[in-house]
Amino acid sequence: MFSVGRSFFDASGTTFVGGENYTEMFRDPATLKAIRNTAIWVVVAPTLLTGLGLILAVLVEKIRWATAFKLLLFMPMAVSFLAAGIIFRLAYDEDPDKGVLNAAVVSVHDAFQGSSSYPTARARDGEGLTKGADGSYATGADVSPGGPARRWAWSGSPPRTCRA
């Protein structure tokens, strides 16, 4: 509501101009073109696509090779969704050894700030974690798969990923 109220003032927000901003907006040819394009995409395109879809649905049921025609009609859509899913999975995999984009981000980070293994991350004393000889930390509390573990507090930066 605040935006609607502010639209009745000038650009500085100090002088009340009433509907003058709206009048000027609808005089602009770019606004009228945008309204026309919106009407086309909201009214005309769905109407044509729905009509074409109904015609194809009726025709597919009437021809002898209906199954083959459906396969030819829908296979490009199914394959493109499958390919897009595989590409996104490969590009955005969380593991830098697999995900192309994540590997690139980690490489750029490591080039400017050193290793991304968080060497300054340390467990706080008295939080139930003990440090191993290899630098790892273990908890003495019982942990079951899918269940919560004891809350850990870090004195450094927390790890970006947790690997099971």
PDB file of C-alpha atoms in Angstrom:
ATOM      1  CA  MET A   1       0.000   0.000   0.000  1.00  0.00           C
ATOM      2  CA  PHE A   2       2.892   2.327   0.752  1.00  0.00           C
ATOM      3  CA  SER A   3       4.100   2.086  -2.867  1.00  0.00           C
ATOM      4  CA  VAL A   4       0.658   2.961  -4.203  1.00  0.00           C
ATOM      5  CA  GLY A   5       0.521   6.003  -1.945  1.00  0.00           C
ATOM      6  CA  ARG A   6       4.015   7.100  -2.985  1.00  0.00           C
ATOM      7  CA  SER A   7       3.065   6.814  -6.660  1.00  0.00           C
ATOM      8  CA  PHE A   8       0.905   9.928  -6.272  1.00  0.00           C
ATOM      9  CA  PHE A   9       3.987  12.072  -5.467  1.00  0.00           C
ATOM     10  CA  ASP A  10       6.768  13.380  -7.707  1.00  0.00           C
ATOM     11  CA  ALA A  11      10.234  11.809  -7.979  1.00  0.00           C
ATOM     12  CA  SER A  12      11.514  13.692  -4.935  1.00  0.00           C
ATOM     13  CA  GLY A  13       8.544  12.451  -2.898  1.00  0.00           C
ATOM     14  CA  THR A  14       7.663  15.907  -1.582  1.00  0.00           C
ATOM     15  CA  THR A  15       5.060  17.250  -4.047  1.00  0.00           C
ATOM     16  CA  PHE A  16       1.662  15.605  -4.499  1.00  0.00           C
ATOM     17  CA  VAL A  17       0.953  15.205  -8.243  1.00  0.00           C
ATOM     18  CA  GLY A  18      -2.159  13.011  -8.116  1.00  0.00           C
ATOM     19  CA  GLY A  19      -2.719  10.791 -11.151  1.00  0.00           C
ATOM     20  CA  GLU A  20      -0.230  12.692 -13.303  1.00  0.00           C
ATOM     21  CA  ASN A  21       2.360   9.869 -13.025  1.00  0.00           C
ATOM     22  CA  TYR A  22      -0.198   7.351 -14.305  1.00  0.00           C
ATOM     23  CA  THR A  23      -1.308   9.646 -17.135  1.00  0.00           C
ATOM     24  CA  GLU A  24       2.295  10.086 -18.234  1.00  0.00           C
ATOM     25  CA  MET A  25       2.933   6.370 -17.972  1.00  0.00           C
ATOM     26  CA  PHE A  26       0.062   5.482 -20.316  1.00  0.00           C
ATOM     27  CA  ARG A  27       1.156   8.137 -22.838  1.00  0.00           C
ATOM     28  CA  ASP A  28       4.508   6.409 -23.217  1.00  0.00           C
ATOM     29  CA  PRO A  29       4.597   4.169 -26.357  1.00  0.00           C
ATOM     30  CA  ALA A  30       6.867   1.665 -24.580  1.00  0.00           C
ATOM     31  CA  THR A  31       4.217   1.115 -21.880  1.00  0.00           C
ATOM     32  CA  LEU A  32       1.493   0.583 -24.480  1.00  0.00           C
ATOM     33  CA  LYS A  33       3.715  -1.876 -26.342  1.00  0.00           C
ATOM     34  CA  ALA A  34       4.377  -3.746 -23.086  1.00  0.00           C
ATOM     35  CA  ILE A  35       0.636  -3.948 -22.366  1.00  0.00           C
ATOM     36  CA  ARG A  36      -0.016  -5.243 -25.893  1.00  0.00           C
ATOM     37  CA  ASN A  37       2.708  -7.894 -25.594  1.00  0.00           C
ATOM     38  CA  THR A  38       1.405  -8.949 -22.198  1.00  0.00           C
ATOM     39  CA  ALA A  39      -2.105  -9.334 -23.588  1.00  0.00           C
ATOM     40  CA  ILE A  40      -0.773 -11.497 -26.405  1.00  0.00           C
ATOM     41  CA  TRP A  41       1.099 -13.791 -24.013  1.00  0.00           C
ATOM     42  CA  VAL A  42      -1.730 -13.980 -21.483  1.00  0.00           C
ATOM     43  CA  VAL A  43      -4.710 -14.365 -23.847  1.00  0.00           C
ATOM     44  CA  VAL A  44      -3.693 -15.340 -27.375  1.00  0.00           C
ATOM     45  CA  ALA A  45      -0.797 -17.748 -26.752  1.00  0.00           C
ATOM     46  CA  PRO A  46      -2.589 -19.986 -24.197  1.00  0.00           C
ATOM     47  CA  THR A  47      -5.738 -20.052 -26.354  1.00  0.00           C
ATOM     48  CA  LEU A  48      -3.813 -21.143 -29.451  1.00  0.00           C
ATOM     49  CA  LEU A  49      -1.715 -23.689 -27.567  1.00  0.00           C
ATOM     50  CA  THR A  50      -4.742 -25.195 -25.837  1.00  0.00           C
ATOM     51  CA  GLY A  51      -6.602 -25.452 -29.138  1.00  0.00           C
ATOM     52  CA  LEU A  52      -3.611 -27.029 -30.870  1.00  0.00           C
ATOM     53  CA  GLY A  53      -3.201 -29.466 -27.965  1.00  0.00           C
ATOM     54  CA  LEU A  54      -6.847 -30.521 -28.163  1.00  0.00           C
ATOM     55  CA  ILE A  55      -6.622 -31.026 -31.917  1.00  0.00           C
ATOM     56  CA  LEU A  56      -3.483 -33.164 -31.546  1.00  0.00           C
ATOM     57  CA  ALA A  57      -5.088 -35.186 -28.728  1.00  0.00           C
ATOM     58  CA  VAL A  58      -8.112 -36.010 -30.876  1.00  0.00           C
ATOM     59  CA  LEU A  59      -6.001 -36.797 -33.943  1.00  0.00           C
ATOM     60  CA  VAL A  60      -3.644 -39.051 -31.984  1.00  0.00           C
ATOM     61  CA  GLU A  61      -6.534 -41.229 -30.851  1.00  0.00           C
ATOM     62  CA  LYS A  62      -7.915 -41.546 -34.397  1.00  0.00           C
ATOM     63  CA  ILE A  63      -4.801 -42.729 -36.254  1.00  0.00           C
ATOM     64  CA  ARG A  64      -3.586 -46.317 -36.533  1.00  0.00           C
ATOM     65  CA  TRP A  65      -0.053 -45.727 -35.241  1.00  0.00           C
ATOM     66  CA  ALA A  66      -1.114 -43.658 -32.214  1.00  0.00           C
ATOM     67  CA  THR A  67       1.577 -45.078 -29.896  1.00  0.00           C
ATOM     68  CA  ALA A  68       4.384 -44.395 -32.362  1.00  0.00           C
ATOM     69  CA  PHE A  69       3.064 -40.880 -33.009  1.00  0.00           C
ATOM     70  CA  LYS A  70       2.919 -40.151 -29.255  1.00  0.00           C
ATOM     71  CA  LEU A  71       6.470 -41.426 -28.906  1.00  0.00           C
ATOM     72  CA  LEU A  72       7.685 -39.139 -31.684  1.00  0.00           C
ATOM     73  CA  LEU A  73       5.725 -36.209 -30.284  1.00  0.00           C
ATOM     74  CA  PHE A  74       6.753 -36.480 -26.625  1.00  0.00           C
ATOM     75  CA  MET A  75      10.251 -38.005 -26.798  1.00  0.00           C
ATOM     76  CA  PRO A  76      12.059 -34.701 -27.506  1.00  0.00           C
ATOM     77  CA  MET A  77      10.489 -33.150 -24.410  1.00  0.00           C
ATOM     78  CA  ALA A  78      11.331 -36.124 -22.206  1.00  0.00           C
ATOM     79  CA  VAL A  79      14.909 -36.345 -23.459  1.00  0.00           C
ATOM     80  CA  SER A  80      15.520 -32.622 -22.992  1.00  0.00           C
ATOM     81  CA  PHE A  81      14.327 -32.763 -19.359  1.00  0.00           C
ATOM     82  CA  LEU A  82      16.495 -35.804 -18.710  1.00  0.00           C
ATOM     83  CA  ALA A  83      19.534 -34.182 -20.315  1.00  0.00           C
ATOM     84  CA  ALA A  84      18.992 -30.955 -18.373  1.00  0.00           C
ATOM     85  CA  GLY A  85      18.741 -32.917 -15.121  1.00  0.00           C
ATOM     86  CA  ILE A  86      21.961 -34.797 -15.814  1.00  0.00           C
ATOM     87  CA  ILE A  87      23.815 -31.622 -16.783  1.00  0.00           C
ATOM     88  CA  PHE A  88      22.666 -29.788 -13.649  1.00  0.00           C
ATOM     89  CA  ARG A  89      23.642 -32.780 -11.512  1.00  0.00           C
ATOM     90  CA  LEU A  90      27.133 -32.832 -13.038  1.00  0.00           C
ATOM     91  CA  ALA A  91      27.588 -29.073 -12.863  1.00  0.00           C
ATOM     92  CA  TYR A  92      26.280 -28.451  -9.357  1.00  0.00           C
ATOM     93  CA  ASP A  93      27.396 -31.571  -7.470  1.00  0.00           C
ATOM     94  CA  GLU A  94      28.514 -30.565  -3.981  1.00  0.00           C
ATOM     95  CA  ASP A  95      31.666 -32.688  -4.136  1.00  0.00           C
ATOM     96  CA  PRO A  96      34.396 -30.582  -5.832  1.00  0.00           C
ATOM     97  CA  ASP A  97      35.791 -33.782  -7.333  1.00  0.00           C
ATOM     98  CA  LYS A  98      32.549 -34.234  -9.285  1.00  0.00           C
ATOM     99  CA  GLY A  99      30.762 -30.889  -9.660  1.00  0.00           C
ATOM    100  CA  VAL A 100      32.298 -28.769 -12.408  1.00  0.00           C
ATOM    101  CA  LEU A 101      31.072 -25.406 -11.120  1.00  0.00           C
ATOM    102  CA  ASN A 102      31.824 -26.209  -7.491  1.00  0.00           C
ATOM    103  CA  ALA A 103      35.332 -27.321  -8.499  1.00  0.00           C
ATOM    104  CA  ALA A 104      35.851 -24.017 -10.320  1.00  0.00           C
ATOM    105  CA  VAL A 105      34.680 -21.996  -7.314  1.00  0.00           C
ATOM    106  CA  VAL A 106      36.927 -23.989  -4.955  1.00  0.00           C
ATOM    107  CA  SER A 107      39.884 -23.563  -7.338  1.00  0.00           C
ATOM    108  CA  VAL A 108      39.435 -19.794  -7.486  1.00  0.00           C
ATOM    109  CA  HIS A 109      39.031 -19.638  -3.702  1.00  0.00           C
ATOM    110  CA  ASP A 110      42.146 -21.738  -3.121  1.00  0.00           C
ATOM    111  CA  ALA A 111      44.166 -19.599  -5.541  1.00  0.00           C
ATOM    112  CA  PHE A 112      43.548 -16.473  -3.461  1.00  0.00           C
ATOM    113  CA  GLN A 113      43.035 -17.721   0.099  1.00  0.00           C
ATOM    114  CA  GLY A 114      44.841 -21.035   0.400  1.00  0.00           C
ATOM    115  CA  SER A 115      43.340 -24.404   1.139  1.00  0.00           C
ATOM    116  CA  SER A 116      39.633 -24.689   1.775  1.00  0.00           C
ATOM    117  CA  SER A 117      40.069 -27.431   4.403  1.00  0.00           C
ATOM    118  CA  TYR A 118      39.499 -24.902   7.238  1.00  0.00           C
ATOM    119  CA  PRO A 119      42.808 -25.376   9.064  1.00  0.00           C
ATOM    120  CA  THR A 120      41.734 -22.898  11.772  1.00  0.00           C
ATOM    121  CA  ALA A 121      38.605 -24.845  12.744  1.00  0.00           C
ATOM    122  CA  ARG A 122      39.032 -26.236  16.256  1.00  0.00           C
ATOM    123  CA  ALA A 123      36.592 -27.769  18.705  1.00  0.00           C
ATOM    124  CA  ARG A 124      35.969 -25.875  21.914  1.00  0.00           C
ATOM    125  CA  ASP A 125      37.125 -27.506  25.098  1.00  0.00           C
ATOM    126  CA  GLY A 126      34.475 -29.297  27.099  1.00  0.00           C
ATOM    127  CA  GLU A 127      32.095 -29.818  24.176  1.00  0.00           C
ATOM    128  CA  GLY A 128      32.492 -33.617  24.100  1.00  0.00           C
ATOM    129  CA  LEU A 129      34.927 -33.806  21.183  1.00  0.00           C
ATOM    130  CA  THR A 130      38.387 -35.324  21.329  1.00  0.00           C
ATOM    131  CA  LYS A 131      41.124 -34.654  18.825  1.00  0.00           C
ATOM    132  CA  GLY A 132      42.602 -37.651  17.015  1.00  0.00           C
ATOM    133  CA  ALA A 133      46.234 -38.072  15.970  1.00  0.00           C
ATOM    134  CA  ASP A 134      45.386 -37.292  12.349  1.00  0.00           C
ATOM    135  CA  GLY A 135      43.715 -33.972  13.245  1.00  0.00           C
ATOM    136  CA  SER A 136      40.148 -35.280  13.104  1.00  0.00           C
ATOM    137  CA  TYR A 137      37.644 -34.938  15.936  1.00  0.00           C
ATOM    138  CA  ALA A 138      35.465 -37.665  17.426  1.00  0.00           C
ATOM    139  CA  THR A 139      32.552 -37.536  19.810  1.00  0.00           C
ATOM    140  CA  GLY A 140      32.127 -39.854  22.760  1.00  0.00           C
ATOM    141  CA  ALA A 141      28.334 -39.638  22.573  1.00  0.00           C
ATOM    142  CA  ASP A 142      26.204 -42.318  20.924  1.00  0.00           C
ATOM    143  CA  VAL A 143      25.058 -41.332  17.436  1.00  0.00           C
ATOM    144  CA  SER A 144      22.555 -43.272  15.337  1.00  0.00           C
ATOM    145  CA  PRO A 145      22.047 -42.885  11.581  1.00  0.00           C
ATOM    146  CA  GLY A 146      19.469 -40.223  10.853  1.00  0.00           C
ATOM    147  CA  GLY A 147      19.440 -39.059  14.450  1.00  0.00           C
ATOM    148  CA  PRO A 148      20.846 -35.824  15.847  1.00  0.00           C
ATOM    149  CA  ALA A 149      24.400 -35.698  17.107  1.00  0.00           C
ATOM    150  CA  ARG A 150      25.625 -33.644  20.030  1.00  0.00           C
ATOM    151  CA  ARG A 151      25.772 -29.966  19.126  1.00  0.00           C
ATOM    152  CA  TRP A 152      29.322 -28.951  18.315  1.00  0.00           C
ATOM    153  CA  ALA A 153      30.727 -25.478  18.712  1.00  0.00           C
ATOM    154  CA  TRP A 154      33.609 -24.305  16.532  1.00  0.00           C
ATOM    155  CA  SER A 155      36.076 -21.615  17.378  1.00  0.00           C
ATOM    156  CA  GLY A 156      37.107 -21.184  13.741  1.00  0.00           C
ATOM    157  CA  SER A 157      35.158 -21.222  10.479  1.00  0.00           C
ATOM    158  CA  PRO A 158      32.629 -24.068  10.196  1.00  0.00           C
ATOM    159  CA  PRO A 159      33.114 -26.615   7.398  1.00  0.00           C
ATOM    160  CA  ARG A 160      31.192 -25.989   4.165  1.00  0.00           C
ATOM    161  CA  THR A 161      30.174 -29.591   3.657  1.00  0.00           C
ATOM    162  CA  CYS A 162      29.706 -32.625   5.859  1.00  0.00           C
ATOM    163  CA  ARG A 163      30.440 -35.950   4.244  1.00  0.00           C
ATOM    164  CA  ALA A 164      28.916 -39.118   5.611  1.00  0.00           C
TER     165      ALA A 164
END
